[in-house]
């Protein structure tokens, strides 16, 4: 390659370089220490001084021209590279989003949420407690002595059975939180407690060994049974519909006195269908146990039963969801059958 053809050669090689790395090679071939231009520059020193200025000027022109050719190809390649990066990294925002398998809150969770919300609207707080519970909270603090039939091994799932002083069991109801909450909070108390409970029980259409309850507790000065009835009537109308009527019937729980069960009028048949799936034709169905807090319970947690009174109630979440949504078997809550679950999207 002689000096005359250097510019043309540089142009051809630059044009055929397809990326910056290839252009770097052309660059060192045309301008580097081994290049024709570098060699010519070395020869300058050996020329007769009179010839040097002309030859030097020509060499500078050629160097500038080659540099310019390489620089313009470099700019071109840099743009191409940027375009390629942009198109490779492009996200097509018009593509359809992935739609499969979106979950939803389980109906039991939704029901707990909805019921707790009703009480929060009345000024209640929401608390939760341990599922593995001491016998003291599950029974003794609730006025249930060691001789009570519910304390037999056959009736309760014990983790450590024996000495009533330190036995540990899976709580049979949410009521132990009555005692735990009063122990750690000064009156007045207005609280609801949702949670899982466990019973040594065979499964049928309305029973599972593990189910959910929501406990309610109100303790204050001057609380009477009419407060209990008014509160539960409000709850029933909110959850089951505004025309719902309520009725209290005597019952027995060791930790309330007097005790009662709450019955609500059948929203399904209004008592007119003898074969009604909800009330069985009686026009009423039972939804929870309740009563006035026994003074012994207040004493056990260090409250003054001379100054304070209160009421408590405990409802079964599965049962309430079943009657309201027309679910005929309790196993539907635990079988995880999507055909069932998808009917109750939150
Ligand atoms: N704990 C009782 C049960 O599980 C329900 C109940 C709660 C009754 C509060 C009275 C007061 O059957």
Coordinates of C-alpha atoms and ligand atoms in Angstrom, one line a residue:
X1 CA 0.0 0.0 0.0
X2 CA 1.5 3.3 -0.9
X3 CA 0.7 6.7 0.6
X4 CA -1.5 7.7 -2.4
X5 CA -4.0 5.0 -1.9
X6 CA -4.1 5.1 2.0
X7 CA -7.3 7.4 2.2
X8 CA -9.2 5.2 -0.3
X9 CA -8.1 2.0 1.5
X10 CA -9.1 3.5 4.9
X11 CA -12.6 4.4 3.5
X12 CA -13.1 0.9 2.1
X13 CA -12.0 -0.9 5.3
X14 CA -14.0 1.4 7.5
X15 CA -17.2 0.9 5.4
X16 CA -16.8 -2.9 5.7
X17 CA -16.3 -2.8 9.5
X18 CA -19.6 -4.1 10.9
X19 CA -19.1 -3.2 14.5
X20 CA -17.0 -1.0 16.8
X21 CA -14.5 -3.8 17.6
X22 CA -13.9 -4.4 13.8
X23 CA -13.4 -0.6 13.4
X24 CA -10.9 -0.6 16.2
X25 CA -8.8 -3.1 14.2
X26 CA -9.0 -0.9 11.1
X27 CA -8.0 2.1 13.2
X28 CA -4.8 0.5 14.5
X29 CA -4.0 -0.9 11.0
X30 CA -4.3 2.5 9.4
X31 CA -2.9 4.8 12.1
X32 CA -1.0 2.5 14.5
X33 CA 2.8 2.0 14.8
X34 CA 2.9 -0.6 12.0
X35 CA 0.9 1.6 9.6
X36 CA 2.0 3.1 6.2
X37 CA 1.4 6.5 7.7
X38 CA 3.6 5.8 10.8
X39 CA 6.3 4.4 8.5
X40 CA 6.2 7.5 6.3
X41 CA 6.5 9.7 9.4
X42 CA 9.6 7.8 10.4
X43 CA 11.1 8.4 6.8
X44 CA 10.5 12.2 7.2
X45 CA 13.5 12.4 9.5
X46 CA 15.8 10.9 6.8
X47 CA 14.7 13.3 4.1
X48 CA 16.7 16.3 2.8
X49 CA 15.6 19.3 4.9
X50 CA 14.3 21.2 1.8
X51 CA 11.9 18.4 1.0
X52 CA 10.6 18.0 4.6
X53 CA 8.0 20.8 4.8
X54 CA 6.1 19.7 1.7
X55 CA 6.2 16.0 2.6
X56 CA 5.3 16.7 6.2
X57 CA 2.3 18.9 5.1
X58 CA 1.1 16.1 2.8
X59 CA 1.4 13.5 5.5
X60 CA -0.6 15.7 7.9
X61 CA -3.4 16.0 5.3
X62 CA -3.5 12.3 4.7
X63 CA -3.6 11.6 8.4
X64 CA -6.4 14.1 9.0
X65 CA -8.4 12.6 6.1
X66 CA -8.0 9.0 7.4
X67 CA -8.9 10.1 10.9
X68 CA -12.0 11.8 9.6
X69 CA -13.1 8.8 7.6
X70 CA -12.7 6.5 10.7
X71 CA -14.5 9.0 12.9
X72 CA -17.5 9.3 10.7
X73 CA -17.8 5.5 10.5
X74 CA -17.4 5.3 14.3
X75 CA -20.4 7.7 14.7
X76 CA -22.4 5.7 12.3
X77 CA -21.7 2.4 14.1
X78 CA -22.4 3.9 17.5
X79 CA -25.9 4.9 16.3
X80 CA -26.5 1.5 14.8
X81 CA -25.5 0.0 18.1
X82 CA -27.8 2.2 20.1
X83 CA -30.7 1.4 17.8
X84 CA -30.0 -2.3 18.2
X85 CA -30.0 -2.0 22.0
X86 CA -33.3 -0.1 21.9
X87 CA -35.0 -2.7 19.8
X88 CA -33.6 -5.6 21.8
X89 CA -34.7 -4.2 25.1
X90 CA -38.1 -3.1 24.0
X91 CA -41.1 -4.1 26.1
X92 CA -44.4 -4.4 24.2
X93 CA -46.8 -2.8 26.6
X94 CA -49.7 -3.7 24.3
X95 CA -49.2 -7.5 24.9
X96 CA -52.0 -9.1 27.0
X97 CA -51.2 -9.5 30.7
X98 CA -51.0 -12.9 32.3
X99 CA -54.4 -13.7 33.7
X100 CA -54.2 -17.2 35.1
X101 CA -54.7 -18.3 38.6
X102 CA -55.5 -15.1 40.5
X103 CA -56.5 -16.0 44.1
X104 CA -59.0 -14.4 46.4
X105 CA -59.7 -14.4 50.1
X106 CA -61.3 -17.6 51.4
X107 CA -65.0 -17.2 52.3
X108 CA -64.1 -17.8 56.0
X109 CA -61.6 -15.0 55.9
X110 CA -64.2 -12.7 54.2
X111 CA -66.8 -13.6 56.8
X112 CA -64.5 -12.9 59.7
X113 CA -63.6 -9.6 58.2
X114 CA -67.2 -8.6 57.6
X115 CA -68.4 -9.6 61.1
X116 CA -65.5 -7.9 62.8
X117 CA -66.2 -4.8 60.7
X118 CA -69.8 -4.7 62.1
X119 CA -68.4 -4.6 65.7
X120 CA -65.6 -2.2 64.8
X121 CA -68.4 0.1 63.6
X122 CA -69.8 -0.1 67.2
X123 CA -66.4 0.9 68.7
X124 CA -65.0 -2.6 69.4
X125 CA -61.4 -3.5 69.0
X126 CA -60.1 -6.7 67.4
X127 CA -57.7 -9.0 69.2
X128 CA -56.2 -12.4 68.6
X129 CA -54.9 -15.1 71.0
X130 CA -53.0 -18.3 71.0
X131 CA -54.4 -21.6 69.7
X132 CA -52.3 -23.7 72.0
X133 CA -53.7 -22.6 75.3
X134 CA -53.2 -23.2 79.0
X135 CA -55.9 -25.1 80.8
X136 CA -56.2 -22.1 83.2
X137 CA -57.4 -19.7 80.5
X138 CA -59.5 -22.2 78.6
X139 CA -61.3 -23.5 81.7
X140 CA -60.3 -22.3 85.3
X141 CA -60.4 -18.6 84.6
X142 CA -63.7 -19.2 82.9
X143 CA -65.3 -20.7 86.1
X144 CA -65.0 -24.2 84.7
X145 CA -63.6 -26.5 87.4
X146 CA -61.3 -29.5 86.9
X147 CA -64.3 -31.8 87.3
X148 CA -66.2 -30.3 84.4
X149 CA -67.0 -33.0 81.7
X150 CA -65.5 -30.7 79.0
X151 CA -62.1 -31.2 80.6
X152 CA -62.0 -35.0 79.9
X153 CA -59.3 -36.2 77.6
X154 CA -61.9 -37.6 75.3
X155 CA -63.5 -34.2 74.8
X156 CA -60.5 -32.0 74.3
X157 CA -57.3 -32.2 72.3
X158 CA -54.5 -32.0 74.9
X159 CA -50.9 -31.3 74.0
X160 CA -50.0 -32.0 77.6
X161 CA -52.6 -33.6 79.7
X162 CA -52.6 -34.3 83.4
X163 CA -51.9 -31.7 86.0
X164 CA -54.6 -29.0 85.7
X165 CA -52.0 -26.5 86.9
X166 CA -49.9 -26.6 83.7
X167 CA -51.9 -28.6 81.1
X168 CA -51.7 -27.3 77.5
X169 CA -54.4 -27.9 75.0
X170 CA -55.8 -26.8 71.7
X171 CA -58.3 -24.2 72.7
X172 CA -61.9 -25.5 72.5
X173 CA -63.3 -22.0 72.1
X174 CA -62.2 -18.3 71.8
X175 CA -63.4 -17.5 75.3
X176 CA -60.0 -17.8 76.9
X177 CA -59.2 -14.5 75.3
X178 CA -61.9 -13.0 77.6
X179 CA -59.6 -13.6 80.5
X180 CA -56.3 -12.8 78.7
X181 CA -57.7 -9.5 77.4
X182 CA -59.1 -8.3 80.7
X183 CA -55.8 -9.3 82.4
X184 CA -53.8 -7.0 80.1
X185 CA -56.3 -4.1 79.6
X186 CA -58.1 -1.8 82.0
X187 CA -61.9 -1.5 81.7
X188 CA -63.9 -0.5 79.9
X189 CA -63.4 -3.4 77.4
X190 CA -65.1 -3.7 74.0
X191 CA -63.4 -6.4 72.0
X192 CA -64.0 -9.1 69.4
X193 CA -61.7 -12.0 68.9
X194 CA -61.7 -14.1 65.8
X195 CA -59.8 -17.4 65.6
X196 CA -59.5 -21.1 65.1
X197 CA -60.8 -23.5 67.7
X198 CA -60.4 -27.3 68.1
X199 CA -62.6 -30.1 69.4
X200 CA -62.3 -33.8 69.6
X201 CA -65.3 -34.3 67.4
X202 CA -66.4 -36.5 64.5
X203 CA -67.2 -34.7 61.2
X204 CA -70.7 -34.4 59.9
X205 CA -72.6 -31.9 57.7
X206 CA -72.2 -29.1 60.3
X207 CA -69.2 -30.2 62.4
X208 CA -65.4 -30.2 61.9
X209 CA -62.7 -30.8 64.5
X210 CA -61.2 -27.4 63.5
X211 CA -63.4 -24.4 62.9
X212 CA -63.6 -20.7 63.6
X213 CA -65.3 -18.6 66.2
X214 CA -65.6 -14.9 66.9
X215 CA -65.8 -14.0 70.6
X216 CA -67.3 -10.8 71.8
X217 CA -66.7 -9.1 75.2
X218 CA -68.1 -5.9 76.6
X219 CA -67.3 -4.9 80.2
X220 CA -68.1 -1.5 81.6
X221 CA -70.1 0.2 84.4
X222 CA -73.9 -0.3 84.1
X223 CA -74.0 -2.9 81.3
X224 CA -77.3 -4.9 81.3
X225 CA -78.8 -7.8 79.4
X226 CA -80.7 -5.3 77.2
X227 CA -77.3 -4.0 76.0
X228 CA -76.5 -7.6 75.0
X229 CA -79.7 -8.1 73.2
X230 CA -79.5 -4.7 71.4
X231 CA -76.0 -5.3 70.3
X232 CA -76.7 -8.8 68.9
X233 CA -79.9 -7.6 67.2
X234 CA -77.8 -4.9 65.4
X235 CA -75.3 -7.6 64.4
X236 CA -78.0 -9.9 63.1
X237 CA -79.7 -7.2 61.0
X238 CA -76.3 -6.1 59.6
X239 CA -75.1 -9.6 58.7
X240 CA -78.4 -11.4 57.8
X241 CA -80.6 -8.5 56.6
X242 CA -82.6 -5.6 58.1
X243 CA -85.8 -7.6 58.6
X244 CA -84.1 -10.1 60.9
X245 CA -85.8 -10.6 64.3
X246 CA -83.9 -12.0 67.3
X247 CA -84.9 -14.1 70.3
X248 CA -82.9 -15.1 73.4
X249 CA -83.5 -18.5 74.9
X250 CA -82.1 -19.7 78.2
X251 CA -78.9 -21.8 78.0
X252 CA -76.0 -22.7 80.3
X253 CA -72.3 -21.8 80.1
X254 CA -70.1 -21.9 83.2
X255 CA -68.7 -18.4 82.6
X256 CA -71.9 -16.5 82.0
X257 CA -74.9 -16.0 84.3
X258 CA -77.5 -15.8 83.1
X259 CA -76.6 -17.6 79.8
X260 CA -78.6 -17.7 76.6
X261 CA -78.6 -18.7 73.0
X262 CA -79.4 -16.2 70.3
X263 CA -82.0 -17.3 67.7
X264 CA -82.7 -15.3 64.6
X265 CA -85.8 -15.4 62.4
X266 CA -85.3 -17.4 59.2
X267 CA -84.5 -15.1 56.3
X268 CA -84.9 -18.0 53.9
X269 CA -88.5 -19.0 54.5
X270 CA -89.9 -16.6 57.2
X271 CA -91.1 -19.7 59.0
X272 CA -93.4 -20.7 56.1
X273 CA -91.5 -23.7 54.6
X274 CA -91.8 -26.8 56.7
X275 CA -88.8 -28.3 54.8
X276 CA -86.6 -25.1 54.9
X277 CA -82.9 -26.0 54.7
X278 CA -82.0 -23.2 57.1
X279 CA -84.5 -23.4 60.0
X280 CA -86.1 -26.8 59.3
X281 CA -89.5 -25.2 59.4
X282 CA -89.4 -23.7 62.9
X283 CA -88.9 -20.2 61.6
X284 CA -85.8 -19.7 63.9
X285 CA -82.3 -20.9 64.0
X286 CA -79.6 -20.7 66.6
X287 CA -76.5 -18.6 65.8
X288 CA -74.5 -18.2 69.0
X289 CA -74.1 -18.6 72.7
X290 CA -74.0 -15.6 75.0
X291 CA -74.7 -14.3 78.5
X292 CA -73.7 -11.8 81.2
X293 CA -70.1 -12.3 82.3
X294 CA -70.1 -14.3 85.6
X295 CA -68.8 -12.3 88.5
X296 CA -66.3 -15.1 89.2
X297 CA -64.7 -14.5 85.9
X298 CA -64.3 -10.8 86.6
X299 CA -62.7 -11.7 90.0
X300 CA -60.4 -14.2 88.4
X301 CA -58.8 -11.5 86.2
X302 CA -58.7 -8.8 89.0
X303 CA -61.7 -6.8 87.9
X304 CA -64.2 -5.5 90.6
X305 CA -67.6 -7.2 90.1
X306 CA -69.1 -4.7 92.5
X307 CA -68.5 -1.9 90.0
X308 CA -68.4 -3.6 86.6
X309 CA -70.8 -5.8 84.6
X310 CA -70.5 -7.1 81.1
X311 CA -71.7 -9.5 78.5
X312 CA -70.0 -12.0 76.2
X313 CA -70.9 -14.0 73.2
X314 CA -69.3 -16.6 70.9
X315 CA -70.4 -17.4 67.4
X316 CA -69.4 -20.1 64.9
X317 CA -68.1 -18.5 61.7
X318 CA -68.7 -21.5 59.5
X319 CA -72.3 -21.8 60.7
X320 CA -73.1 -18.2 60.0
X321 CA -71.5 -18.3 56.5
X322 CA -73.4 -21.5 55.7
X323 CA -76.8 -20.1 56.6
X324 CA -76.2 -16.9 54.8
X325 CA -74.8 -18.4 51.6
X326 CA -76.9 -21.5 51.4
X327 CA -73.9 -23.9 51.8
X328 CA -75.2 -27.3 52.7
X329 CA -72.1 -29.1 54.0
X330 CA -69.3 -27.7 56.1
X331 CA -66.6 -29.8 54.3
X332 CA -66.9 -27.3 51.4
X333 CA -64.8 -24.9 53.4
X334 CA -61.8 -27.3 53.6
X335 CA -61.9 -29.3 50.4
X336 CA -60.4 -26.5 48.3
X337 CA -62.6 -27.3 45.3
X338 CA -62.2 -24.3 43.0
X339 CA -65.8 -24.7 41.7
X340 CA -66.9 -23.9 45.2
X341 CA -64.3 -21.3 46.1
X342 CA -64.7 -19.3 42.9
X343 CA -68.4 -18.6 43.8
X344 CA -67.2 -16.4 46.6
X345 CA -64.7 -14.1 45.0
X346 CA -64.1 -11.1 47.3
Ligands
LIG1 N1 -67.5 -20.3 74.3 C1 -68.9 -20.8 74.1 C2 -68.9 -22.0 73.1 O1 -67.9 -22.2 72.5 C3 -69.8 -19.7 73.5 C4 -70.0 -18.6 74.4 C5 -69.1 -17.5 74.4 C6 -71.0 -18.5 75.3 C7 -69.3 -16.4 75.2 C8 -71.2 -17.5 76.2 C9 -70.3 -16.4 76.2 O2 -69.8 -22.7 73.0

